[in-house]
Every structure is written in structure tokens, then in C-alpha cells.
């Protein structure tokens, strides 16, 4: 009987030692840094189990010991928790942190920025050039219907989904501006606010100027004056691209396009670009001003005037600046 007890105790002791040895090895492994000398990005496919994920990580040189990785994952209770997706692994990251990262689905977050004032044609090229988006672009909404912002997305999102997000964001931003607009504005619909905001967006890149530029256009609308906005003439001449690789000529300003506000009354039939929130709010809440004119001041901004006489003086100064610059 004593002999049996001794054998049992010995076996239990050996089992305990083996368990402690395994536990110690796992703890050491989980705490050890990944065998990486530089950052590495890896895409784990959907439906991959622990064995397949372990093999993929091992083949890529991300983990130090496949068997210990599997045992460590099971020890942490993450056997079925590892998620598919695109992951970024850094030198110095521990195996434990890697397992937690994949179990929590902390995948790589990409960013796509639609810059204020971009046209739909320009956006089309940028979407096609974004490698982390998938699928075809599909049908595009009308000009001005996408909100310029930075959008976060993960690998697998499609270009059509990105466009839909931009469109929803613009719908929301436009209605916020429309519902909170100042009283007395000669705008009959949210679409007219959007159209005018797109013109303001293309007229100035200075956020502080936008309410003043918006005020000029509102004042001209109230007086029945044509907006005479160069960006509208450029949009018409560039077939919707919004960029012209030469100066505008007098003949350009007489182009009989419905987008050219030198020849049409009030507003164009549609936006000429995708305006940002600041331009939407500038049109909804224009600066209090009597100004009817503005022209470039040579520093990236504009100088404003309430009378044609003062405006002509400002134009003469601007032409002198251009002459001195050799243009």
C-alpha cells in the first residue's frame, strides 16, 4: 500500500513539475517579443482557424514557436477568438499582446480624405487610386453631394460603401446648415444653399474669409446682381473638372453655359464642387456686410469693397501685383 502511495505521489509530483514547467514556458513565450526586425502587416483570411492562423503567422516570421503559440492561445482562452482582418505587428510587441490584438479585432485603420472643393471627377480618380478600398466605384451622386472629411475604414470596405458614407454625411451636414440658417436669406431650398456653398468653397481657401465671401454673394442676390464668380466659369469650361490650366479670358466670361454666373442670373443649376462644413455654415450664417465685390489681395486672401469705384481701385492694385510678378 505504501509503495502505491509513493508511486502515486511521485507521479503527481512529476505531473506538477511538468505542469509548472509548461506554465513557465508559456509565460516566458507570451511575454517574449515577436521575432521581427521591422514592422509587418498581415491579412488573416475569414474562416481561418487557430491552426491555419498559427501556420500563417509562422510562415511570415511573426511568431517565435508555432506550438507554444497555439498552447498559449488556448491557455489564454482565445482558441476561437482570433479574428480575420488586416493586422500591423511591430518589433517589441509581445506574443500575448499579439493574441489580444487579434482577439479584439484591432485591425489596421485606413484613412481616406476628400479635400474641400474637390469635384466629383477629381474624387473618382482618387477613389480608384486608393489601394485599400475594393470594388468598382459604381454610379456617382451629383456634384456637391459628398461631404469633404477624413473617413476611417478597414480593409474590405468597397468604394461604393465609401461613397454612400460621404453622401449620408453631406445630407446630414446640409440639413443642419439649412435648419439653422439665418432669416432673410434669398435661398429657396437646401440645394440652393449647397450650390452657393460650393461657389464660396472654390472662391477662397481661407476659412476666416468664407462668411465674408458668402455675404458678398447674398448681397448681390438681394440686389439682383449676377454673382460673376470665376470658379463657375472655370467649371463650365473644364467640363466639370474645376481646373483650367490657363488664365480666364474675356471670351471665357461670355461662355453661354448655365454654370457661368457671368451670363446667368442667380445660381447655377447645380453645385460646382463638394463644399466643406465651414462653407455650408458660412452661407447659412454670412457675415454682416454691405460689400458687393472682392478681388485677390496678393497674399492668398481677398480685399472687399462696397462700391464699384473702390473695387476698381482694388483691381488696379491686384493687376499691378501681377505685373510685378511677371504674370
XYZ file of C-alpha atoms in Angstrom:
327
model
C 0.000 0.000 0.000
C 2.802 2.364 0.957
C 4.546 1.564 -2.294
C 1.450 2.511 -4.280
C 1.169 5.755 -2.371
C 4.812 6.542 -3.065
C 4.344 5.838 -6.784
C 1.198 7.944 -6.885
C 2.904 10.788 -5.067
C 5.864 10.546 -7.410
C 3.639 10.626 -10.461
C 1.690 13.560 -9.083
C 4.921 15.358 -8.342
C 6.227 14.728 -11.820
C 2.913 15.911 -13.302
C 3.068 19.020 -11.167
C 6.621 19.681 -12.281
C 5.641 19.168 -15.910
C 2.681 21.491 -15.462
C 4.810 24.123 -13.784
C 7.442 23.735 -16.484
C 4.846 24.134 -19.218
C 3.247 27.065 -17.401
C 6.628 28.733 -17.023
C 7.487 28.133 -20.689
C 4.150 29.577 -21.795
C 4.536 32.646 -19.615
C 8.033 33.199 -20.941
C 6.847 32.743 -24.517
C 3.809 35.000 -24.144
C 5.929 37.750 -22.625
C 8.696 37.412 -25.212
C 8.846 39.937 -28.072
C 7.954 38.892 -31.596
C 10.966 37.910 -33.723
C 10.511 40.927 -36.001
C 13.216 43.350 -37.070
C 10.763 45.715 -38.770
C 7.000 46.372 -38.818
C 4.936 43.870 -40.756
C 1.338 43.920 -41.986
C -0.516 40.654 -42.482
C -4.025 39.865 -43.713
C -5.752 36.951 -41.969
C -8.488 35.447 -44.115
C -12.051 34.961 -42.954
C -12.841 31.481 -41.665
C -9.268 30.639 -40.692
C -8.999 28.581 -37.503
C -6.233 28.586 -34.910
C -4.121 26.035 -36.796
C -4.276 27.974 -40.072
C -3.619 31.304 -38.362
C -0.656 29.830 -36.486
C 0.798 28.481 -39.717
C 0.327 31.822 -41.479
C 1.979 33.747 -38.642
C 4.835 31.270 -38.526
C 5.405 31.360 -42.290
C 5.530 35.156 -42.161
C 8.086 35.060 -39.348
C 5.765 36.837 -36.914
C 5.815 34.287 -34.080
C 8.724 32.503 -32.479
C 7.334 28.995 -31.859
C 4.125 27.659 -33.504
C 3.363 25.010 -30.851
C 3.835 27.394 -27.948
C 1.706 29.965 -29.776
C -1.166 27.502 -30.084
C -0.812 26.381 -26.475
C -0.513 29.974 -25.307
C -3.629 30.972 -27.227
C -5.550 28.088 -25.659
C -4.153 28.945 -22.212
C -5.485 32.493 -22.621
C -8.909 31.175 -23.616
C -8.614 32.674 -27.097
C -8.791 29.456 -29.144
C -11.819 30.550 -31.182
C -11.496 34.270 -30.580
C -8.850 35.247 -33.133
C -10.486 37.393 -35.811
C -9.827 37.845 -39.501
C -8.586 41.135 -40.879
C -5.506 43.209 -41.620
C -3.094 43.488 -38.699
C 0.026 45.540 -38.124
C 2.701 43.907 -35.973
C 5.597 45.883 -34.522
C 9.035 44.801 -33.271
C 8.972 44.606 -29.488
C 5.314 43.565 -29.348
C 4.844 40.509 -27.120
C 3.117 37.313 -28.214
C 0.473 37.959 -25.535
C -0.257 41.394 -26.990
C -0.488 39.897 -30.476
C -3.073 37.359 -29.302
C -5.082 40.049 -27.514
C -4.867 42.299 -30.566
C -6.277 39.620 -32.851
C -8.911 38.520 -30.342
C -10.165 42.101 -30.024
C -10.103 42.616 -33.788
C -7.781 45.632 -33.588
C -7.227 45.728 -37.320
C -5.421 48.366 -39.364
C -7.494 51.527 -39.812
C -7.019 53.288 -43.140
C -7.962 56.896 -43.832
C -9.364 58.478 -46.962
C -9.595 62.259 -47.164
C -11.879 64.131 -49.514
C -10.446 67.643 -49.655
C -12.827 70.603 -49.587
C -13.591 71.905 -53.047
C -12.829 68.708 -54.932
C -15.161 67.901 -57.811
C -16.770 64.518 -58.403
C -14.422 63.939 -61.339
C -11.395 64.563 -59.145
C -12.792 62.290 -56.427
C -13.297 59.497 -58.946
C -9.573 59.392 -59.714
C -8.659 59.495 -56.008
C -11.023 56.638 -55.130
C -9.630 54.486 -57.919
C -6.092 55.153 -56.663
C -6.818 54.091 -53.053
C -5.410 50.525 -52.817
C -7.123 49.579 -49.547
C -10.626 50.054 -50.995
C -12.220 47.288 -53.024
C -14.650 47.044 -55.920
C -15.712 49.409 -58.645
C -16.737 52.978 -57.940
C -20.227 52.464 -59.333
C -22.690 55.274 -60.023
C -21.635 58.594 -58.537
C -24.066 61.065 -56.984
C -24.418 64.538 -58.411
C -21.796 67.216 -57.914
C -21.615 68.591 -54.382
C -23.387 65.675 -52.715
C -20.340 64.303 -50.858
C -19.003 65.805 -47.636
C -15.270 66.566 -47.592
C -13.818 64.963 -44.467
C -11.362 62.281 -43.410
C -13.073 58.891 -43.332
C -11.715 55.884 -41.432
C -12.183 52.465 -42.976
C -10.798 48.951 -42.784
C -9.627 46.578 -45.483
C -12.624 45.087 -47.246
C -14.737 48.232 -47.441
C -15.801 48.946 -51.003
C -15.609 52.158 -52.960
C -19.387 52.173 -53.250
C -19.704 51.947 -49.467
C -17.290 54.860 -49.057
C -19.321 56.996 -51.459
C -22.521 56.127 -49.589
C -20.917 57.229 -46.294
C -19.823 60.526 -47.826
C -23.301 61.104 -49.195
C -25.007 60.417 -45.855
C -22.571 62.764 -44.125
C -23.345 65.553 -46.615
C -27.090 65.026 -46.266
C -26.778 65.456 -42.508
C -24.425 68.458 -42.657
C -26.556 70.209 -45.270
C -29.763 69.812 -43.280
C -28.036 71.093 -40.136
C -26.941 74.209 -42.013
C -30.342 74.668 -43.660
C -32.395 74.208 -40.498
C -30.205 76.635 -38.550
C -29.796 79.274 -41.283
C -30.245 82.982 -40.643
C -33.557 84.581 -41.509
C -33.924 86.657 -44.639
C -31.620 84.684 -46.932
C -32.799 84.526 -50.546
C -32.384 80.773 -50.777
C -35.419 78.665 -51.557
C -34.094 75.186 -50.711
C -31.223 73.222 -49.186
C -29.992 72.605 -52.728
C -29.592 76.348 -53.315
C -27.629 76.620 -50.073
C -25.412 73.773 -51.285
C -24.861 75.424 -54.668
C -23.834 78.737 -53.128
C -21.611 76.968 -50.579
C -19.772 75.225 -53.422
C -19.048 78.606 -55.022
C -17.824 80.043 -51.714
C -15.611 76.970 -51.281
C -13.922 77.487 -54.634
C -13.562 81.249 -54.201
C -11.397 81.160 -51.079
C -9.232 78.702 -49.225
C -9.198 80.850 -46.086
C -11.720 79.708 -43.501
C -11.911 83.167 -41.922
C -12.933 84.710 -45.262
C -15.788 82.391 -46.114
C -18.543 84.228 -44.172
C -17.425 87.493 -45.826
C -17.389 85.970 -49.318
C -20.807 84.453 -48.609
C -22.077 87.881 -47.542
C -20.976 89.396 -50.868
C -22.922 86.784 -52.818
C -26.005 87.143 -50.609
C -25.879 90.913 -51.092
C -25.613 90.537 -54.861
C -28.576 88.153 -54.897
C -30.659 90.646 -52.929
C -29.814 93.416 -55.403
C -30.488 91.230 -58.439
C -26.830 91.336 -59.484
C -25.129 88.425 -61.177
C -22.624 86.603 -58.970
C -19.832 86.877 -61.572
C -17.791 84.139 -59.917
C -14.678 82.981 -61.779
C -14.862 79.393 -60.436
C -18.281 78.951 -62.074
C -16.835 79.985 -65.433
C -13.904 77.612 -64.911
C -16.241 74.734 -64.010
C -18.170 75.285 -67.231
C -15.025 75.449 -69.371
C -13.332 72.430 -67.757
C -16.254 70.066 -68.295
C -16.784 69.686 -64.567
C -13.145 69.145 -63.588
C -12.938 72.537 -61.873
C -9.378 73.251 -63.034
C -8.245 75.330 -66.008
C -4.572 75.331 -66.993
C -4.617 78.927 -68.203
C -5.964 82.317 -67.143
C -9.576 83.176 -67.901
C -10.089 85.364 -70.946
C -12.867 87.851 -71.626
C -14.321 85.382 -74.114
C -14.390 82.731 -71.372
C -16.542 85.005 -69.232
C -19.058 85.205 -72.079
C -19.330 81.427 -72.426
C -23.098 80.707 -72.617
C -23.099 77.916 -70.043
C -25.805 77.614 -67.375
C -22.959 77.266 -64.850
C -21.309 80.540 -65.843
C -22.589 83.179 -63.412
C -21.221 85.948 -65.625
C -24.064 85.238 -68.077
C -26.820 83.667 -65.933
C -28.879 85.260 -63.202
C -28.833 83.968 -59.624
C -27.336 80.484 -59.185
C -26.050 77.711 -61.456
C -28.327 74.664 -61.808
C -26.085 72.532 -59.557
C -23.022 72.792 -57.292
C -19.583 73.247 -58.854
C -17.682 71.270 -56.181
C -18.094 69.460 -52.878
C -18.145 72.141 -50.154
C -17.000 71.505 -46.598
C -18.904 72.169 -43.389
C -17.305 75.605 -42.987
C -18.617 76.793 -46.352
C -22.082 75.401 -45.643
C -22.167 77.276 -42.343
C -20.747 80.440 -43.942
C -23.641 80.529 -46.401
C -26.136 79.762 -43.628
C -24.636 82.472 -41.379
C -22.973 85.111 -43.584
C -21.008 87.988 -42.125
C -22.887 91.264 -41.680
C -21.522 93.404 -44.509
C -22.563 95.776 -47.296
C -19.780 94.616 -49.609
C -20.621 93.650 -53.174
C -17.170 92.956 -54.623
C -13.881 91.258 -53.817
C -10.601 90.619 -55.584
C -7.346 88.852 -54.706
C -5.007 90.834 -52.453
C -1.774 89.089 -53.415
C -1.323 87.286 -50.095
C -3.749 84.407 -50.618
C -6.770 86.341 -49.400
C -9.090 88.975 -50.808
C -9.848 92.652 -50.402
C -13.526 93.616 -50.290
C -15.446 96.684 -51.441
C -18.990 98.035 -51.200
C -18.780 100.236 -54.302
C -17.658 99.673 -57.859
C -15.277 102.627 -57.628
C -13.471 101.132 -54.631
C -13.474 97.724 -56.283
C -11.873 99.093 -59.445
C -9.105 100.598 -57.331
C -8.554 97.208 -55.689
C -8.489 95.527 -59.101
C -5.876 98.033 -60.304
C -3.692 97.204 -57.305
C -4.070 93.492 -57.987
C -3.083 93.927 -61.625
C -0.030 95.871 -60.530
C 0.908 92.993 -58.223
C 0.537 90.549 -61.106
C 2.638 92.796 -63.339
C 5.405 92.938 -60.756
C 5.315 89.154 -60.504
C 5.706 88.886 -64.252
C 2.295 87.430 -64.964
